[in-house]
Amino acid sequence: MFKAFLIKYAEIGIKGKNRYLFEDALVKQIRNGLREVEGTFKVVREQGRIYVFTEGDFDYDETVQALKRVFGIAGICPVVVLEDNGFEDLAKQVVSYMKTMYPELNKTFKVHARRAKKSYPLDSMELNRELGGRILDECPGLKVDVHKPEIYLTVEIRQKIYIYSETIPGPGGMPVGTNGSAMLLLSGGIDSPVAGYMIAKRGVKLEAVYFHAPPYTSERAKQKVVDLAKLVARYSGPIRLHVVNFTDIQLYIYDKCPHDELTIIMRRYMMKIAEEFARKDGSLGLITGESIGQVASQTMQSLACTNEVCTMPVFRPLIGFDKQEILDIALDINTYETSVLPYEDCCTIFVAKHPVTKPNLNIIKRSEQNLQEKIDEMMRMAIETAETIEVQ
Ligand code: ATP
Ligand code: MG
């Protein structure tokens, strides 16, 4: 029955000069999102609106699911497209639409006609009245309410005629590509994919870095991170993922520093390396999945120590979230199942039994002096030998 979708988007950020940027990015992201759906789609921007037209057969549910992953979409209206065969035919089709959509016929409605084709013999006021009358006659049970109708039936007269009344909520946010890019520290855990999703939702393109520690972390653990990047990419679009071999650095820290400080020191080097990649890729910030107090390395003192090495802003969208709230989003965006696969990540192998929970920055810095001899060279090597995977 539906052959097109009207895409509604939020007004925020589309005023003035930004409007075209926003709309172009949204059209581009819709096209990207529909690429994985079977069918032929045409995404068209006309008169301040975006339509998705379908050609031939397509899977309605899959199409709606794909559109629900495109940030910037506030609502998706499935549209019935009719040829203009005169008013009588239109009235019949409108009545049949109402009967199909609302078979219980127990709601209030209002007709909202828009006549873009000025040669149409009835103007919008007349269309509202005539179509409303026809519906009342033929659908006993439906009542008019012009102030707070349950059904808001739009009839747009253009070259063709569009009818719609339902809005499926979109994900909101801003189209990816309208807000620069940031470097996500992506682990195989539950939190970081969610953090990436949340920042992408604000229109930020994602790059990612994963610290791999073979043979302590397996190929499967790495594959899991690639799979997570793929799942996030369904929302964010393609992600360039840098896989850094972190083993030597971890062993070196293990060898030279007090074991209860390992995690903090390791995380400081992760941040430094991530920043190097961010700089190279033109990213303007880092993203992590940290949340205050979740583990020893995420107490206020630990976060302060980790943050101290960063010169770029670090975005921690989960900072005030409880674990359950994070889990709910992970389930919602379909990363949870992959995240809980039991492959070790590099942090679990090198964690101390009793890590410091209130690290003192001066003490940490003093410990790091033990690394002076080789660490710069090791960081340079880690960056140079990183593998880059383009995740689609
Ligand atoms: P997550 O579920 O995202 O792994 P976590 O609760 O396990 O988080 P940590 O292991 O302390 O917490 O990691 C905190 C953050 O540091 C992660 O959210 C992620 O952004 C980053 N991080 C941790 N380990 C890695 C890694 N191996 N590669 C890349 N980033 C990592
Ligand atoms: Mg983790």
XYZ file of C-alpha atoms and ligand atoms in Angstrom:
424
model
C 0.000 0.000 0.000
C 2.796 2.453 0.821
C 5.090 3.531 -1.972
C 6.983 6.391 -0.370
C 8.064 7.839 2.967
C 8.025 11.441 4.043
C 10.999 12.088 6.291
C 10.445 14.551 9.108
C 13.433 16.120 10.743
C 13.951 18.286 13.756
C 14.239 22.005 13.205
C 17.256 22.371 15.463
C 20.416 23.244 13.625
C 18.807 23.654 10.234
C 18.332 27.366 10.353
C 20.101 29.775 8.069
C 23.207 28.651 6.285
C 23.337 25.302 8.051
C 20.105 24.155 6.564
C 21.567 22.903 3.299
C 24.458 21.228 5.060
C 22.065 19.439 7.327
C 19.684 18.372 4.575
C 22.465 17.238 2.235
C 24.013 15.179 5.010
C 20.654 13.692 5.886
C 19.943 12.713 2.267
C 23.381 11.136 2.053
C 22.912 9.180 5.277
C 19.467 7.980 4.204
C 20.964 6.691 0.955
C 23.744 4.956 2.906
C 21.273 3.429 5.302
C 19.058 2.086 2.530
C 21.968 0.499 0.702
C 21.621 -2.680 2.718
C 17.869 -2.918 2.051
C 16.656 -4.797 -0.986
C 14.789 -2.593 -3.401
C 15.322 0.551 -5.432
C 14.965 3.826 -3.592
C 15.085 7.412 -4.670
C 15.797 9.979 -2.011
C 14.563 13.389 -3.085
C 14.698 16.769 -1.454
C 11.867 19.013 -2.531
C 10.525 22.227 -1.090
C 12.080 21.801 2.317
C 11.044 18.186 2.613
C 12.750 14.875 2.087
C 10.945 11.975 0.460
C 12.048 8.418 -0.062
C 10.350 6.987 -3.149
C 10.390 3.271 -3.797
C 10.479 1.662 -7.198
C 9.180 -1.859 -7.708
C 9.200 -4.373 -4.865
C 10.731 -3.559 -1.520
C 10.588 -4.883 2.027
C 8.522 -2.424 4.039
C 9.707 -3.541 7.488
C 13.361 -3.605 6.541
C 13.057 -0.165 4.995
C 11.493 1.284 8.127
C 14.120 -0.414 10.318
C 16.911 1.068 8.194
C 15.379 4.547 8.361
C 15.059 4.217 12.132
C 18.854 4.005 12.271
C 19.468 7.265 10.419
C 20.303 10.039 12.872
C 18.581 13.311 12.117
C 15.254 11.669 11.296
C 12.590 12.715 13.776
C 9.722 10.846 12.125
C 8.952 8.567 9.207
C 5.545 8.857 7.519
C 4.552 6.015 5.211
C 2.880 7.603 2.185
C 0.270 6.279 -0.235
C 0.947 7.704 -3.687
C -1.973 8.143 -6.093
C -2.309 9.297 -9.672
C -4.538 12.329 -10.056
C -7.680 10.866 -11.656
C -10.025 13.603 -10.547
C -11.720 14.401 -7.256
C -14.231 11.512 -7.285
C -11.450 8.977 -7.512
C -9.449 10.777 -4.802
C -12.419 10.778 -2.423
C -12.891 7.032 -2.932
C -9.242 6.321 -2.310
C -9.170 8.485 0.806
C -12.193 6.677 2.251
C -10.633 3.333 1.467
C -7.353 4.466 3.094
C -9.199 5.387 6.289
C -11.060 2.077 6.355
C -7.872 0.098 5.852
C -5.811 2.022 8.372
C -8.429 2.380 11.098
C -10.807 -0.571 10.699
C -12.381 -0.035 14.146
C -13.602 3.376 12.958
C -13.705 4.766 16.477
C -11.346 7.733 16.313
C -11.456 11.462 15.753
C -9.823 12.925 12.664
C -9.017 16.047 10.761
C -8.201 16.392 7.074
C -5.265 18.602 6.241
C -5.080 19.211 2.493
C -2.183 20.996 0.832
C -2.519 22.039 -2.747
C 0.953 22.409 -4.242
C -0.468 22.007 -7.755
C -2.399 25.244 -8.086
C -4.291 24.047 -11.178
C -6.200 21.518 -9.081
C -9.892 22.500 -9.266
C -10.497 22.494 -5.492
C -8.455 24.628 -3.121
C -7.252 23.282 0.198
C -10.212 24.587 2.196
C -12.619 22.954 -0.209
C -10.630 19.738 -0.174
C -10.688 19.640 3.634
C -14.425 20.113 3.667
C -15.299 17.753 0.835
C -12.978 14.939 1.876
C -13.995 15.327 5.525
C -17.647 15.085 4.530
C -17.024 11.982 2.451
C -15.219 10.259 5.311
C -18.027 11.122 7.732
C -20.597 9.733 5.306
C -18.830 6.488 4.613
C -17.043 5.718 7.853
C -19.667 5.921 10.575
C -17.863 6.040 13.903
C -15.134 8.441 12.811
C -15.684 11.948 14.119
C -14.144 15.282 13.289
C -12.018 17.059 15.874
C -10.194 20.046 14.447
C -8.279 20.843 17.638
C -6.887 17.535 18.918
C -7.612 14.884 16.306
C -6.352 11.339 16.890
C -5.851 10.976 13.159
C -4.261 13.849 11.288
C -4.781 12.944 7.648
C -2.609 14.872 5.236
C -3.522 14.956 1.553
C -0.930 16.642 -0.642
C -1.861 17.479 -4.189
C 1.238 17.598 -6.379
C 1.932 16.030 -9.775
C 0.804 12.940 -7.918
C -1.230 12.846 -4.741
C 0.266 11.826 -1.406
C -1.772 10.590 1.539
C -0.389 9.952 4.999
C -1.457 9.983 8.601
C 1.005 7.924 10.642
C 4.411 8.950 11.964
C 6.866 6.301 13.068
C 9.389 7.850 15.471
C 12.939 8.145 14.127
C 16.084 8.098 16.252
C 16.396 11.902 16.438
C 19.842 13.431 16.681
C 21.738 15.029 13.810
C 22.933 13.535 10.522
C 26.396 12.031 10.780
C 28.877 14.296 9.066
C 27.440 17.559 10.310
C 29.648 17.762 13.393
C 33.193 16.734 12.541
C 34.719 13.475 13.664
C 36.044 11.930 16.861
C 38.215 8.960 17.791
C 36.436 6.213 19.717
C 38.480 3.975 22.002
C 36.638 0.796 21.148
C 37.113 -2.280 23.300
C 35.208 -5.526 23.170
C 33.110 -4.473 26.150
C 29.557 -3.250 26.516
C 30.215 0.413 27.138
C 32.389 1.759 24.368
C 30.091 0.752 21.455
C 27.252 2.530 23.261
C 29.453 5.588 23.798
C 30.278 5.660 20.071
C 26.617 5.352 19.172
C 25.708 8.276 21.418
C 28.309 10.639 20.001
C 27.501 9.616 16.413
C 23.893 10.458 17.196
C 24.948 14.072 17.578
C 26.179 14.115 13.990
C 29.790 13.179 14.688
C 31.581 10.838 12.308
C 33.474 8.066 14.093
C 36.998 6.768 13.786
C 38.098 4.049 16.180
C 41.152 2.549 17.809
C 41.430 -0.863 19.441
C 44.395 -1.945 21.574
C 45.146 -5.553 20.841
C 47.602 -7.636 22.883
C 48.412 -10.857 21.079
C 48.941 -13.585 22.148
C 47.235 -12.545 25.407
C 44.209 -11.494 23.429
C 43.130 -13.829 20.638
C 42.210 -13.255 17.012
C 38.647 -13.921 18.107
C 38.791 -11.030 20.554
C 39.917 -8.780 17.721
C 37.213 -10.107 15.414
C 34.683 -9.313 18.120
C 35.804 -5.675 18.101
C 35.555 -5.561 14.301
C 32.054 -7.014 14.593
C 31.119 -4.386 17.174
C 32.454 -1.659 14.899
C 30.236 -3.063 12.133
C 27.187 -2.920 14.388
C 27.927 0.676 15.371
C 28.579 1.505 11.702
C 24.978 0.599 10.895
C 24.147 3.860 12.663
C 27.283 5.921 12.226
C 28.278 4.962 8.687
C 31.749 3.622 7.829
C 34.360 3.613 10.606
C 38.110 3.533 10.096
C 39.379 1.187 12.801
C 43.030 1.197 13.844
C 44.158 -2.003 15.519
C 47.221 -1.246 17.611
C 49.527 -3.989 18.806
C 49.850 -3.047 22.459
C 51.609 -6.142 23.787
C 55.139 -4.782 24.064
C 54.013 -1.638 25.814
C 51.906 -3.609 28.255
C 54.729 -6.016 29.047
C 57.130 -3.138 29.475
C 54.818 -1.397 31.935
C 54.265 -4.722 33.698
C 57.983 -5.124 34.009
C 58.833 -1.611 35.193
C 55.913 -0.266 37.218
C 54.094 -1.227 40.416
C 51.366 -3.678 39.541
C 48.601 -1.849 41.352
C 49.205 1.106 39.003
C 49.225 -0.927 35.787
C 45.737 -0.155 34.622
C 46.041 3.588 35.106
C 49.410 3.809 33.402
C 48.234 1.620 30.560
C 45.146 3.750 30.093
C 47.293 6.883 29.961
C 49.302 5.400 27.105
C 46.129 4.299 25.335
C 44.903 7.885 25.441
C 48.187 9.256 24.150
C 48.264 6.845 21.224
C 44.589 7.414 20.469
C 45.313 11.137 20.296
C 48.063 10.570 17.758
C 45.621 8.726 15.504
C 42.980 11.373 16.087
C 45.404 14.077 15.017
C 46.353 12.165 11.867
C 42.740 11.497 10.925
C 41.634 15.057 11.618
C 39.462 14.026 14.551
C 38.739 16.701 17.120
C 38.252 14.638 20.254
C 38.375 11.238 21.907
C 35.417 9.113 23.020
C 35.469 6.520 25.787
C 32.853 4.377 27.507
C 33.848 5.439 30.992
C 31.299 6.017 33.743
C 32.109 7.420 37.179
C 32.869 4.745 39.724
C 32.143 1.745 37.524
C 35.555 0.141 38.124
C 38.799 1.125 39.879
C 40.098 2.877 36.783
C 36.977 5.031 36.618
C 36.910 6.669 40.028
C 37.144 10.454 39.940
C 40.838 10.242 40.868
C 41.538 7.636 38.175
C 39.668 9.597 35.534
C 41.620 12.701 36.484
C 44.909 10.790 36.093
C 43.903 9.326 32.752
C 42.646 12.628 31.495
C 45.834 14.445 32.426
C 47.724 13.171 29.370
C 45.068 14.346 26.923
C 45.273 17.617 25.058
C 42.070 17.039 23.123
C 38.604 17.051 24.641
C 37.578 13.596 25.815
C 33.893 12.828 25.380
C 32.473 10.368 27.896
C 28.785 10.225 27.073
C 28.113 7.477 29.649
C 29.728 9.339 32.502
C 26.552 9.654 34.572
C 24.882 6.419 33.500
C 24.231 3.360 35.640
C 25.245 0.012 34.191
C 21.614 -0.965 33.655
C 20.952 2.172 31.628
C 23.949 1.369 29.441
C 22.788 -2.234 29.039
C 19.378 -1.037 27.925
C 20.911 1.017 25.115
C 23.272 -1.830 24.151
C 20.252 -4.123 23.835
C 18.368 -1.517 21.894
C 21.127 -0.953 19.343
C 21.921 -4.658 19.134
C 25.538 -4.575 20.349
C 24.867 -6.343 23.652
C 24.947 -9.914 22.392
C 28.302 -9.422 20.720
C 29.759 -7.501 23.663
C 29.066 -10.316 26.116
C 30.845 -12.975 24.072
C 33.469 -14.293 26.482
C 36.717 -13.357 24.738
C 39.293 -11.810 27.000
C 40.231 -8.194 26.463
C 43.716 -6.901 27.083
C 42.823 -5.180 30.334
C 41.572 -8.320 32.050
C 44.890 -10.096 31.633
C 47.067 -7.403 33.086
C 44.788 -6.294 35.917
C 46.193 -6.344 39.387
C 44.305 -8.043 42.202
C 44.122 -4.776 44.093
C 44.423 -1.855 41.692
C 44.720 1.631 43.158
C 41.372 3.329 43.318
C 42.703 6.730 44.320
C 45.838 7.127 42.247
C 48.049 10.086 43.004
C 49.191 11.802 39.845
C 52.676 12.569 41.173
C 53.260 8.957 42.151
C 52.004 7.738 38.772
C 54.291 10.153 36.981
C 57.216 8.991 39.079
C 56.485 5.364 38.162
C 56.313 6.334 34.519
C 59.855 7.621 34.708
C 60.921 3.966 34.823
C 59.665 3.733 31.248
C 61.724 6.631 29.939
C 64.317 4.573 28.131
C 62.116 2.832 25.602
C 58.551 4.073 25.776
C 58.701 6.785 23.104
C 60.202 4.404 20.609
C 57.638 1.738 21.520
C 54.773 4.165 21.044
C 56.164 5.189 17.683
C 56.397 1.522 16.651
C 52.891 0.757 17.870
C 51.513 3.614 15.800
C 53.552 2.757 12.718
C 52.668 -0.925 12.735
C 48.956 -0.487 13.435
C 46.608 -2.242 11.061
C 43.822 -0.103 9.632
C 40.500 -1.712 8.792
C 37.773 0.141 6.923
C 34.607 -1.077 8.596
C 31.466 -0.625 6.529
P 34.012 -1.280 27.936
O 32.801 -2.051 28.252
O 33.771 -0.211 26.924
O 35.193 -2.148 27.620
P 34.791 -1.192 30.622
O 33.699 -0.979 31.587
O 35.293 -2.574 30.407
O 34.375 -0.520 29.248
P 37.518 -0.276 30.929
O 38.002 -1.603 30.490
O 38.057 0.353 32.152
O 35.947 -0.239 31.129
O 37.702 0.741 29.755
C 37.252 2.040 29.829
C 37.231 2.615 28.423
O 38.558 2.565 27.879
C 36.406 1.782 27.472
O 35.054 2.158 27.491
C 37.062 2.083 26.157
O 36.614 3.326 25.651
C 38.527 2.202 26.527
N 39.230 0.908 26.367
C 39.470 -0.030 27.287
N 40.148 -1.069 26.771
C 40.363 -0.793 25.471
C 41.020 -1.459 24.376
N 41.566 -2.648 24.518
N 41.028 -0.841 23.181
C 40.454 0.370 23.018
N 39.841 1.047 23.992
C 39.782 0.479 25.210
Mg 36.617 -3.138 28.848
